CSV table of C-alpha atoms in Angstrom, one decimal:
chain,number,residue,atom,x,y,z
A,1,MET,CA,75.8,-36.0,-22.2
A,2,LYS,CA,72.7,-36.8,-20.9
A,3,VAL,CA,74.2,-37.1,-17.4
A,4,SER,CA,74.8,-33.6,-17.5
A,5,MET,CA,71.1,-32.5,-19.3
A,6,GLN,CA,69.7,-34.4,-16.0
A,7,THR,CA,72.3,-32.9,-13.6
A,8,GLY,CA,72.0,-29.5,-14.7
A,9,LEU,CA,68.2,-30.2,-14.6
A,10,LEU,CA,68.1,-31.6,-10.4
A,11,CYS,CA,70.3,-28.4,-9.5
A,12,VAL,CA,66.8,-26.1,-10.9
A,13,LEU,CA,65.0,-27.6,-9.4
A,14,ALA,CA,66.9,-27.7,-6.5
A,15,ALA,CA,67.6,-24.2,-6.4
A,16,PRO,CA,64.5,-22.2,-3.9
A,17,ILE,CA,62.5,-20.7,-5.6
A,18,GLN,CA,62.1,-16.3,-5.0
A,19,ALA,CA,59.8,-14.6,-5.2
A,20,ILE,CA,59.8,-10.8,-6.8
A,21,THR,CA,59.6,-8.0,-4.1
A,22,LEU,CA,57.3,-5.5,-4.7
A,23,LEU,CA,60.5,-2.6,-5.3
A,24,GLN,CA,60.8,-5.1,-8.4
A,25,VAL,CA,57.1,-5.1,-9.3
A,26,LEU,CA,57.7,-1.6,-9.5
A,27,GLN,CA,60.8,-2.1,-11.8
A,28,SER,CA,59.4,-4.7,-13.4
A,29,TYR,CA,56.0,-2.7,-15.2
A,30,SER,CA,57.3,-0.4,-17.8
A,31,GLU,CA,53.8,2.2,-16.7
A,32,LEU,CA,55.2,2.1,-13.2
A,33,SER,CA,58.7,3.8,-14.2
A,34,SER,CA,58.0,7.3,-12.6
A,35,LEU,CA,56.5,5.5,-9.9
A,36,SER,CA,60.2,3.7,-8.9
A,37,GLY,CA,62.1,6.6,-9.9
A,38,TYR,CA,60.3,8.9,-7.7
A,39,VAL,CA,60.6,5.5,-4.8
A,40,ASN,CA,64.6,4.7,-5.5
A,41,ALA,CA,65.2,8.7,-4.9
A,42,SER,CA,63.6,8.1,-1.2
A,43,ALA,CA,65.4,6.6,1.0
A,44,ASN,CA,62.1,6.2,3.3
A,45,ALA,CA,60.3,5.3,0.1
A,46,THR,CA,62.6,2.7,-0.1
A,47,ALA,CA,62.3,1.3,3.7
A,48,LEU,CA,58.4,1.7,3.6
A,49,LEU,CA,58.0,-0.6,0.7
A,50,ALA,CA,61.0,-3.1,1.0
A,51,ASN,CA,59.6,-3.8,4.3
A,52,ALA,CA,55.8,-4.3,3.9
A,53,ASN,CA,54.0,-7.3,4.5
A,54,ASN,CA,50.9,-8.7,4.5
A,55,PHE,CA,49.4,-5.7,2.1
A,56,THR,CA,47.4,-4.2,-0.4
A,57,PHE,CA,49.9,-1.7,-2.5
A,58,PHE,CA,47.3,0.3,-5.4
A,59,ALA,CA,50.9,1.7,-7.5
A,60,ALA,CA,49.7,4.6,-9.5
A,61,SER,CA,50.3,4.6,-13.6
A,62,ASN,CA,53.0,7.2,-15.4
A,63,ALA,CA,49.8,8.8,-16.7
A,64,ALA,CA,49.2,9.4,-12.8
A,65,ILE,CA,52.4,11.2,-11.5
A,66,ALA,CA,51.9,13.4,-14.9
A,67,LYS,CA,48.6,14.3,-13.5
A,68,PHE,CA,49.3,14.3,-9.8
A,69,ALA,CA,52.4,17.0,-10.7
A,70,THR,CA,50.3,18.7,-12.6
A,71,GLN,CA,47.9,20.0,-9.9
A,72,ASN,CA,50.2,20.0,-6.5
A,73,SER,CA,52.9,22.0,-6.8
A,74,ASN,CA,54.0,20.0,-3.7
A,75,ALA,CA,53.3,16.9,-4.6
A,76,LEU,CA,57.4,15.8,-4.8
A,77,ALA,CA,58.3,17.2,-1.8
A,78,GLU,CA,59.6,14.6,0.6
A,79,ASP,CA,57.1,14.4,2.6
A,80,VAL,CA,53.7,14.5,0.3
A,81,LEU,CA,55.1,11.4,-1.6
A,82,GLU,CA,55.8,9.4,1.7
A,83,ALA,CA,52.9,10.4,2.8
A,84,THR,CA,51.2,9.5,-0.4
A,85,LEU,CA,52.7,6.0,-1.0
A,86,GLN,CA,51.6,5.3,2.8
A,87,TYR,CA,48.4,6.1,2.2
A,88,ALA,CA,48.5,3.7,-0.9
A,89,LEU,CA,49.4,0.7,0.6
A,90,VAL,CA,46.5,-0.3,2.3
A,91,LYS,CA,46.7,-3.2,5.2
A,92,GLY,CA,45.7,-6.6,4.4
A,93,GLY,CA,45.2,-8.4,1.0
A,94,TYR,CA,42.0,-6.8,-0.7
A,95,PRO,CA,42.4,-8.8,-4.7
A,96,SER,CA,40.5,-8.3,-7.1
A,97,LEU,CA,37.5,-10.5,-5.9
A,98,SER,CA,37.0,-9.2,-3.2
A,99,PHE,CA,35.5,-6.3,-4.7
A,100,SER,CA,31.8,-6.2,-4.5
A,101,ASP,CA,29.3,-3.6,-4.5
A,102,THR,CA,29.0,-3.3,-1.0
A,103,PRO,CA,32.1,-0.5,-0.3
A,104,GLN,CA,35.1,-1.7,2.5
A,105,PHE,CA,36.8,0.9,4.1
A,106,ALA,CA,40.4,-0.2,4.2
A,107,ALA,CA,42.9,1.5,6.9
A,108,SER,CA,46.0,2.4,5.4
A,109,ASN,CA,49.1,2.7,6.8
A,110,LEU,CA,48.7,6.5,6.8
A,111,VAL,CA,49.4,7.6,10.6
A,112,ASN,CA,51.2,10.5,9.9
A,113,GLY,CA,49.5,13.3,12.5
A,114,THR,CA,50.1,15.9,10.4
A,115,TYR,CA,48.2,14.3,7.6
A,116,ALA,CA,45.1,11.7,9.5
A,117,ASN,CA,43.8,11.3,12.8
A,118,VAL,CA,42.3,8.4,12.6
A,119,THR,CA,43.3,5.3,15.3
A,120,GLY,CA,44.7,1.7,13.2
A,121,GLY,CA,45.3,4.7,9.8
A,122,GLN,CA,43.2,6.3,7.5
A,123,ALA,CA,40.4,4.5,5.6
A,124,MET,CA,39.9,4.6,1.7
A,125,GLU,CA,36.7,3.4,0.2
A,126,LEU,CA,37.4,-0.3,-2.1
A,127,VAL,CA,34.3,-1.1,-4.5
A,128,LEU,CA,33.1,-2.7,-7.2
A,129,GLY,CA,32.3,0.5,-9.4
A,130,SER,CA,28.8,0.5,-12.1
A,131,SER,CA,31.1,-1.0,-14.7
A,132,GLY,CA,32.0,-3.5,-13.2
A,133,SER,CA,36.5,-1.9,-13.1
A,134,LEU,CA,37.8,-2.1,-9.2
A,135,GLU,CA,37.4,2.1,-7.9
A,136,VAL,CA,39.1,3.0,-5.3
A,137,ILE,CA,37.6,6.6,-3.8
A,138,SER,CA,39.5,8.5,-1.5
A,139,GLY,CA,40.0,11.6,0.3
A,140,ASN,CA,36.9,14.6,-1.6
A,141,LYS,CA,35.6,11.7,-3.2
A,142,THR,CA,38.7,10.7,-5.0
A,143,ILE,CA,38.1,7.5,-7.8
A,144,SER,CA,40.8,6.3,-8.7
A,145,THR,CA,40.6,2.7,-11.4
A,146,ALA,CA,42.6,-0.2,-11.7
A,147,PRO,CA,43.4,-1.4,-15.5
A,148,ALA,CA,45.6,-3.9,-14.1
A,149,THR,CA,45.3,-5.9,-11.4
A,150,ASP,CA,45.9,-9.0,-9.0
A,151,ILE,CA,49.7,-8.2,-9.5
A,152,VAL,CA,51.1,-11.2,-6.9
A,153,CYS,CA,54.5,-10.1,-5.1
A,154,GLY,CA,56.1,-11.2,-1.7
A,155,GLY,CA,53.8,-10.3,0.5
A,156,GLY,CA,51.2,-9.1,-1.2
A,157,ILE,CA,49.2,-7.9,-4.0
A,158,VAL,CA,49.9,-4.7,-6.6
A,159,HIS,CA,46.9,-3.2,-8.4
A,160,ILE,CA,47.7,-0.4,-10.9
A,161,ILE,CA,45.3,2.3,-10.5
A,162,ASP,CA,44.6,5.8,-13.0
A,163,THR,CA,44.4,8.2,-10.6
A,164,VAL,CA,47.1,8.9,-7.5
A,165,PRO,CA,44.8,8.9,-4.3
A,166,SER,CA,44.0,12.4,-2.7
A,167,ILE,CA,44.6,12.0,1.2
A,168,PRO,CA,42.0,13.4,3.3
A,169,ILE,CA,42.3,17.4,4.1
A,170,SER,CA,40.4,18.4,7.4
A,171,ILE,CA,36.7,18.9,8.2
A,172,VAL,CA,37.1,22.8,7.5
A,173,ALA,CA,38.8,22.7,4.5
A,174,GLU,CA,36.2,20.1,3.5
A,175,ILE,CA,33.2,21.8,3.8
A,176,THR,CA,34.3,24.2,1.4
A,177,ALA,CA,35.6,21.7,-0.9
A,178,ALA,CA,32.3,19.7,-1.3
A,179,ASN,CA,30.8,23.0,-1.5
A,180,LEU,CA,28.2,22.7,1.5
A,181,GLN,CA,27.2,25.9,1.1
A,182,TYR,CA,23.8,25.8,3.0
A,183,PHE,CA,25.6,24.6,6.4
A,184,VAL,CA,28.2,27.9,6.0
A,185,SER,CA,25.3,29.8,6.4
A,186,ILE,CA,24.1,27.9,9.0
A,187,LEU,CA,27.6,28.0,10.9
A,188,ASN,CA,27.5,31.8,10.3
A,189,ALA,CA,24.2,32.3,11.8
A,190,GLY,CA,23.9,29.9,15.0
A,191,GLY,CA,27.2,32.6,15.5
A,192,PHE,CA,29.5,29.4,15.2
A,193,LEU,CA,32.5,30.7,13.3
A,194,ASN,CA,33.0,32.9,16.8
A,195,THR,CA,36.8,32.0,17.5
A,196,ALA,CA,35.0,33.0,21.6
A,197,ASN,CA,33.3,29.3,20.9
A,198,THR,CA,36.4,27.1,21.9
A,199,TYR,CA,34.0,24.0,21.6
A,200,VAL,CA,33.3,24.6,18.1
A,201,ASN,CA,37.1,23.9,18.0
A,202,GLN,CA,37.6,20.9,20.1
A,203,VAL,CA,35.8,18.8,18.2
A,204,LEU,CA,37.1,19.7,15.3
A,205,GLU,CA,40.6,18.6,16.2
A,206,ILE,CA,39.5,15.4,18.1
A,207,PRO,CA,40.6,12.1,16.6
A,208,ASP,CA,38.2,9.5,15.5
A,209,VAL,CA,34.3,11.6,15.6
A,210,THR,CA,31.7,11.2,13.0
A,211,TYR,CA,30.0,14.5,11.4
A,212,PHE,CA,26.3,15.0,10.5
A,213,ILE,CA,26.3,17.4,8.2
A,214,PRO,CA,22.8,19.6,7.5
A,215,ASN,CA,22.6,20.9,4.0
A,216,SER,CA,19.2,22.4,2.6
A,217,ALA,CA,17.6,25.5,2.3
A,218,GLY,CA,14.9,24.2,5.0
A,219,ALA,CA,18.1,22.8,7.3
A,220,LEU,CA,19.0,26.6,7.1
A,221,SER,CA,14.9,28.3,7.5
A,222,ASN,CA,14.7,26.0,10.4
A,223,ALA,CA,18.2,26.8,11.7
A,224,SER,CA,17.8,30.4,11.3
A,225,ALA,CA,14.2,30.1,13.3
A,226,LEU,CA,15.6,28.6,15.7
A,227,VAL,CA,18.6,31.1,16.8
A,228,LYS,CA,16.1,34.2,17.4
A,229,ASN,CA,15.2,32.2,20.5
A,230,SER,CA,18.1,30.2,21.2
A,231,SER,CA,20.2,30.9,24.0
A,232,ALA,CA,24.1,30.6,23.8
A,233,ALA,CA,23.5,26.9,25.8
A,234,ASP,CA,20.8,26.0,23.3
A,235,LEU,CA,23.0,26.8,20.3
A,236,GLN,CA,25.8,24.7,21.5
A,237,ALA,CA,23.5,21.3,22.2
A,238,MET,CA,22.2,22.3,19.2
A,239,PHE,CA,25.8,21.8,17.1
A,240,GLU,CA,27.1,18.9,19.1
A,241,TYR,CA,24.4,17.2,18.7
A,242,HIS,CA,25.5,16.6,15.5
A,243,VAL,CA,28.7,15.1,16.4
A,244,VAL,CA,29.3,12.1,17.6
A,245,PRO,CA,33.2,11.8,19.0
A,246,GLY,CA,35.3,8.9,19.5
A,247,LEU,CA,33.6,6.6,17.1
A,248,VAL,CA,34.1,6.9,13.3
A,249,ALA,CA,31.1,5.5,11.6
A,250,TYR,CA,30.9,4.7,7.7
A,251,SER,CA,28.0,4.2,5.8
A,252,THR,CA,28.1,0.3,6.5
A,253,SER,CA,28.0,1.2,10.2
A,254,LEU,CA,24.5,2.5,9.4
A,255,ALA,CA,22.7,-0.3,10.5
A,256,ASN,CA,19.4,-0.1,10.7
A,257,GLY,CA,18.1,0.4,14.9
A,258,THR,CA,21.7,1.8,15.1
A,259,THR,CA,22.2,4.4,17.8
A,260,PHE,CA,25.2,6.6,18.5
A,261,LYS,CA,26.3,9.0,21.7
A,262,THR,CA,26.6,12.3,20.3
A,263,ALA,CA,29.1,15.2,21.8
A,264,GLN,CA,25.8,16.6,23.8
A,265,GLY,CA,24.5,13.4,25.6
A,266,ASP,CA,22.2,12.2,24.0
A,267,ASN,CA,21.4,9.5,21.4
A,268,VAL,CA,20.6,9.3,17.5
A,269,THR,CA,19.3,6.7,15.5
A,270,VAL,CA,20.3,5.3,12.2
A,271,THR,CA,16.7,4.3,10.9
A,272,VAL,CA,16.4,2.5,7.4
A,273,GLN,CA,13.8,2.6,5.4
A,274,ASP,CA,13.4,1.6,1.7
A,275,GLY,CA,16.7,2.1,0.6
A,276,GLU,CA,17.5,5.0,2.1
A,277,THR,CA,19.5,5.9,5.3
A,278,TYR,CA,18.1,8.6,8.0
A,279,ILE,CA,19.2,9.6,11.3
A,280,ASN,CA,16.6,10.2,13.3
A,281,ALA,CA,14.1,11.9,10.6
A,282,ALA,CA,16.8,13.4,8.5
A,283,LYS,CA,17.6,11.4,5.6
A,284,VAL,CA,21.1,11.2,3.9
A,285,ILE,CA,21.3,12.9,1.2
A,286,ASP,CA,25.8,12.4,1.0
A,287,SER,CA,28.1,9.4,2.6
A,288,ASP,CA,31.6,9.1,3.4
A,289,LEU,CA,33.3,11.7,2.7
A,290,LEU,CA,36.4,11.1,4.1
A,291,VAL,CA,37.9,14.0,6.6
A,292,ALA,CA,41.4,13.7,8.4
A,293,ASN,CA,39.9,13.2,11.7
A,294,GLY,CA,36.9,10.6,10.9
A,295,VAL,CA,34.0,10.9,8.5
A,296,VAL,CA,31.3,13.3,7.9
A,297,HIS,CA,27.5,12.3,6.5
A,298,VAL,CA,25.5,15.2,4.2
A,299,ILE,CA,22.1,14.8,5.5
A,300,ASP,CA,18.8,17.4,4.6
A,301,SER,CA,17.3,18.3,7.7
A,302,LEU,CA,18.7,19.8,11.4
A,303,LEU,CA,18.6,17.3,13.9
A,304,ASN,CA,16.4,18.1,17.0
A,305,ARG,CA,17.7,16.2,20.1
A,306,PHE,CA,13.7,17.7,21.4
A,307,ASP,CA,12.4,15.0,18.4
A,308,THR,CA,13.8,12.2,17.8
A,309,SER,CA,11.3,10.4,15.9
A,310,PRO,CA,11.9,7.8,12.4
A,311,PRO,CA,11.3,9.4,9.6
A,312,PRO,CA,7.7,8.3,8.3
A,313,ALA,CA,6.1,5.7,7.1
A,314,ALA,CA,7.2,4.6,3.7
A,315,THR,CA,4.6,5.4,0.9
A,316,SER,CA,4.6,1.5,-0.1
A,317,ALA,CA,2.8,0.7,4.0
A,318,ILE,CA,0.6,3.4,3.5
A,319,ALA,CA,-0.8,2.6,0.3
A,320,SER,CA,-0.8,-1.5,1.9
A,321,SER,CA,-2.5,-0.8,4.6
A,322,THR,CA,-5.6,1.2,3.2
A,323,SER,CA,-6.6,-2.4,1.6
A,324,THR,CA,-6.3,-4.8,3.8
A,325,PRO,CA,-7.0,-4.7,7.7
A,326,ALA,CA,-4.5,-7.7,7.8
A,327,THR,CA,-2.5,-5.8,5.2
A,328,ALA,CA,-2.2,-2.5,7.4
A,329,ALA,CA,-1.2,-4.4,10.8
A,330,SER,CA,1.5,-5.4,9.2
A,331,ALA,CA,2.7,-2.3,8.1
A,332,THR,CA,2.1,-1.1,11.6
A,333,SER,CA,4.1,-3.4,12.6
A,334,THR,CA,6.9,-2.8,10.2
A,335,HIS,CA,7.2,1.0,10.7
A,336,ALA,CA,6.9,0.6,14.6
A,337,PRO,CA,9.7,2.5,16.5
A,338,VAL,CA,13.4,1.8,15.7
A,339,SER,CA,14.7,0.8,18.3
A,340,ASN,CA,12.2,-2.2,18.9
A,341,ALA,CA,12.5,-3.1,14.9
A,342,THR,CA,14.9,-5.6,13.6
A,343,SER,CA,14.8,-5.8,9.9
A,344,HIS,CA,13.5,-3.6,7.4
A,345,LYS,CA,13.9,-4.9,4.4
A,346,SER,CA,11.8,-8.0,3.7
A,347,ASN,CA,8.4,-6.3,5.8
A,348,SER,CA,7.5,-4.8,2.6
A,349,THR,CA,8.0,-7.7,0.3
A,350,THR,CA,6.3,-10.1,2.5
A,351,ILE,CA,3.9,-7.9,2.5
A,352,GLY,CA,3.0,-7.6,-0.9
A,353,VAL,CA,3.6,-11.8,-1.2
A,354,ALA,CA,1.3,-12.5,1.8
A,355,VAL,CA,-1.8,-9.9,-0.3
A,356,GLY,CA,-1.0,-11.6,-3.7
A,357,VAL,CA,-1.3,-15.2,-2.0
A,358,SER,CA,-4.1,-13.8,-0.4
A,359,ILE,CA,-5.9,-12.9,-3.3
A,360,GLY,CA,-5.0,-15.6,-5.8
A,361,GLY,CA,-5.8,-17.8,-3.0
A,362,SER,CA,-9.7,-16.3,-2.7
A,363,LEU,CA,-9.9,-16.2,-6.3
A,364,LEU,CA,-9.3,-20.2,-6.1
A,365,VAL,CA,-11.7,-21.1,-3.5
A,366,ALA,CA,-14.7,-18.4,-5.1
A,367,ALA,CA,-13.4,-21.1,-8.9
A,368,ILE,CA,-14.5,-24.0,-7.3
A,369,ALA,CA,-17.3,-23.5,-5.2
A,370,PHE,CA,-18.9,-21.5,-8.2
A,371,PHE,CA,-18.3,-25.3,-10.1
A,372,LEU,CA,-19.5,-27.6,-7.7
A,373,PHE,CA,-22.3,-24.7,-7.3
A,374,ARG,CA,-23.8,-25.1,-11.1
A,375,ARG,CA,-22.7,-29.5,-10.7
A,376,SER,CA,-25.0,-29.5,-8.1
A,377,ARG,CA,-27.9,-27.7,-9.6
A,378,LYS,CA,-26.9,-29.4,-12.5
A,379,LEU,CA,-27.4,-32.9,-10.0
A,380,LYS,CA,-31.0,-31.8,-9.2
A,381,LYS,CA,-32.4,-30.6,-12.9
A,382,GLN,CA,-31.5,-34.0,-14.1
A,383,ARG,CA,-32.7,-36.1,-10.8
A,384,ALA,CA,-35.9,-34.0,-11.0
A,385,SER,CA,-36.1,-35.0,-14.7
A,386,SER,CA,-35.8,-38.7,-14.4
A,387,ALA,CA,-38.2,-38.4,-11.0
A,388,ARG,CA,-41.0,-36.9,-13.6
A,389,ASP,CA,-40.3,-39.1,-16.6
A,390,SER,CA,-40.7,-42.6,-14.1
A,391,HIS,CA,-44.0,-41.3,-12.5
A,392,SER,CA,-45.4,-39.9,-15.4
A,393,THR,CA,-47.1,-41.4,-18.9
A,394,SER,CA,-45.6,-39.8,-21.5
A,395,SER,CA,-48.0,-38.7,-25.0
A,396,ILE,CA,-46.4,-37.7,-27.6
A,397,GLY,CA,-48.0,-34.9,-30.6
A,398,GLU,CA,-48.0,-34.0,-33.6
A,399,LYS,CA,-44.6,-33.5,-33.7
A,400,GLY,CA,-43.3,-36.0,-31.5
A,401,ARG,CA,-42.0,-34.1,-29.0
A,402,ASN,CA,-43.8,-35.0,-25.2
A,403,ILE,CA,-46.6,-33.2,-24.5
A,404,TYR,CA,-45.7,-33.6,-20.4
A,405,VAL,CA,-47.0,-29.7,-19.3
A,406,GLN,CA,-46.9,-28.6,-16.0
A,407,HIS,CA,-48.3,-25.6,-14.4
A,408,GLU,CA,-48.2,-23.8,-11.0
A,409,VAL,CA,-50.8,-21.2,-10.6
A,410,GLU,CA,-49.8,-18.7,-7.6
A,411,VAL,CA,-52.7,-16.8,-7.0
A,412,GLN,CA,-53.3,-14.2,-4.7
A,413,ARG,CA,-55.4,-11.8,-2.7
A,414,GLY,CA,-57.3,-9.0,-4.5
A,415,SER,CA,-55.1,-10.3,-7.4
A,416,ASN,CA,-57.2,-10.5,-11.2
A,417,TRP,CA,-57.5,-14.7,-10.4
A,418,ASN,CA,-59.5,-15.5,-7.6
A,419,THR,CA,-60.0,-19.3,-6.5
A,420,ASN,CA,-63.3,-20.7,-4.8
A,421,ARG,CA,-63.7,-23.7,-3.0
A,422,ASN,CA,-66.8,-24.9,-1.4
A,423,ASP,CA,-65.1,-26.8,2.6
A,424,GLY,CA,-68.3,-28.1,3.2
A,425,SER,CA,-70.7,-25.0,3.9
A,426,PRO,CA,-74.6,-25.7,4.6
A,427,ASP,CA,-75.8,-23.6,1.5
A,428,GLY,CA,-72.9,-24.7,-0.3
A,429,SER,CA,-71.1,-20.9,-1.1
A,430,PRO,CA,-67.6,-20.7,-0.9
A,431,THR,CA,-65.9,-20.6,2.8
A,432,SER,CA,-62.6,-19.3,1.9
A,433,THR,CA,-60.0,-18.1,-0.4
A,434,SER,CA,-56.5,-18.7,-0.5
A,435,PRO,CA,-53.6,-19.4,-2.7
A,436,LEU,CA,-54.0,-22.3,-4.9
A,437,ARG,CA,-51.0,-24.4,-6.6
A,438,VAL,CA,-53.1,-26.4,-10.0
A,439,GLN,CA,-51.0,-29.3,-11.6
A,440,THR,CA,-52.0,-30.3,-14.8
A,441,MET,CA,-51.3,-34.7,-14.8
A,442,GLY,CA,-50.1,-36.7,-17.4
A,443,ILE,CA,-52.4,-36.7,-20.1
A,444,ASN,CA,-52.9,-40.8,-19.5
A,445,GLN,CA,-53.9,-40.2,-15.8
A,446,PHE,CA,-56.5,-37.9,-17.0
A,447,GLN,CA,-57.6,-40.9,-19.6
A,448,SER,CA,-57.5,-43.2,-16.8
A,449,MET,CA,-59.9,-41.5,-15.2
A,450,HIS,CA,-62.5,-39.7,-17.1
A,451,VAL,CA,-60.7,-39.5,-20.2
A,452,GLU,CA,-63.8,-39.3,-22.8
A,453,ASP,CA,-64.9,-36.0,-20.5
A,454,ILE,CA,-61.1,-34.2,-21.6
A,455,GLY,CA,-61.2,-34.8,-24.8
A,456,GLY,CA,-58.6,-37.3,-26.2
A,457,PRO,CA,-55.1,-37.7,-24.9
A,458,GLU,CA,-53.0,-36.1,-27.9
A,459,TYR,CA,-54.6,-32.7,-27.2
A,460,ILE,CA,-55.9,-30.4,-24.3
A,461,ALA,CA,-57.7,-27.4,-26.1
A,462,PRO,CA,-56.9,-23.9,-23.3
A,463,ASN,CA,-59.9,-22.3,-23.4
A,464,GLU,CA,-62.0,-25.7,-22.8
A,465,ARG,CA,-64.3,-26.9,-19.7
A,466,PHE,CA,-63.2,-30.7,-18.2
A,467,GLN,CA,-65.1,-32.7,-15.7
A,468,ALA,CA,-62.4,-34.3,-12.9
A,469,PRO,CA,-63.8,-36.7,-10.7
A,470,GLN,CA,-65.0,-36.2,-7.1
A,471,ASP,CA,-62.5,-33.9,-5.2
A,472,SER,CA,-61.5,-32.5,-8.1
A,473,PHE,CA,-62.2,-29.5,-9.7
A,474,ASN,CA,-63.4,-27.8,-12.8
A,475,LEU,CA,-61.2,-25.4,-14.2
A,476,GLN,CA,-62.4,-22.7,-16.9
A,477,ARG,CA,-60.9,-19.5,-18.0
A,478,SER,CA,-63.0,-18.3,-21.1
A,479,LYS,CA,-61.8,-14.1,-21.4
A,480,PRO,CA,-58.7,-12.8,-19.7
A,481,ASN,CA,-59.7,-10.6,-17.6
A,482,GLU,CA,-62.3,-12.8,-15.7
A,483,LYS,CA,-61.2,-15.0,-12.2
A,484,LEU,CA,-60.8,-18.1,-12.5
A,485,GLU,CA,-63.8,-20.2,-11.5
A,486,THR,CA,-63.8,-23.5,-9.5
A,487,GLU,CA,-66.7,-25.5,-9.3
A,488,ARG,CA,-67.4,-29.2,-7.6
A,489,GLY,CA,-67.8,-31.4,-10.1
A,490,SER,CA,-70.7,-33.7,-10.4
A,491,PRO,CA,-70.2,-37.8,-9.9
């Protein structure tokens, strides 16, 4: 018994492991039964999915198929079904973790010229939605979300989606579907709908085209004014300046500083500023409208080939330029012409950080300087106090205070105080009147001279007269309005 169990186990391990196929996935999931039925009924559809390799397939759920059939009367026609499956079968692997906030434009297997005119296959946009779910954005901005993801099978990955992807339509049909009313009026005002203008049909039918379509009241007003004074050649140049042939430039290709050559022959320049994208000075207000032969970006103003200047400097840069000269220089360099610019995103941040660091550093230096200044003054006062104490003898008053007093009298000419000093003229009269600084000395110093003439060491009466030694002065002020008299003291 043990031998037979071991033999069976070895046989199972030795048997080759076969991966489930894409067709088997459709048959295995009940929510894909409608899709599986339509595929099995079409030989072309069956062959397409059976031979697929290195793919990501966005399989429409039963509810998605029912809604699609209701909205499209010919949805179940053979060619429509096949084209829809080709569009849902994307080249390359896109597991759920490869989706992010930055869109990806994945080429599909839809190369049928009846439905697509994009080299390499019509694309669909893959992005992570705001809710964190996987989103597939197809023609006319149709959004499909994926409730079930990362079903692995032989050759690729399957995501189950809730809406059938919409095959992009022609540029003419998209103008109506996207409700671009102002642009329709511009086409009418410029005579671009006239069948005699063959250049219009030429840019509508060629493959791989990027269209910049102005759609605003301002653009219509500008176009209407230009039409009045423009020749037929001018109008053709104006129309062709909004078309870039030979290139499908999705939003991911609109990098700052990029230039594109238009059908008219001149270039347009891309500027990315404060998170917004501009073509010359025209702002992109809606991007990535997928059409049969390329992509449409809607702009807010008419492009002028004679004025290719970038948009005005950002408001934040203007505010910074008024704060400090250094910031102004940074703002100027940030918003230089686009052809010399390399990156916009980090300059505003850098300016703000630089200004903040400069202000913080200045405040710190000022605080340190103020602290050192206060400390220096305090030390000077302490040294001055120590010097006075060491050169004078203190005397204690009646309340125990040091009554050492220093007076400075600055006598100015013509003031109420007058100092007359006898400089030794023959008649003994004063010969000059000059400012005098008088400092009373410590009480004990006077005591060592003529203490009996001063009146005691404890107190000097303010109105008393004292006798100083030779070369000293007698000071007296008897009344507030009298001048200070100095007389040479007798020996």
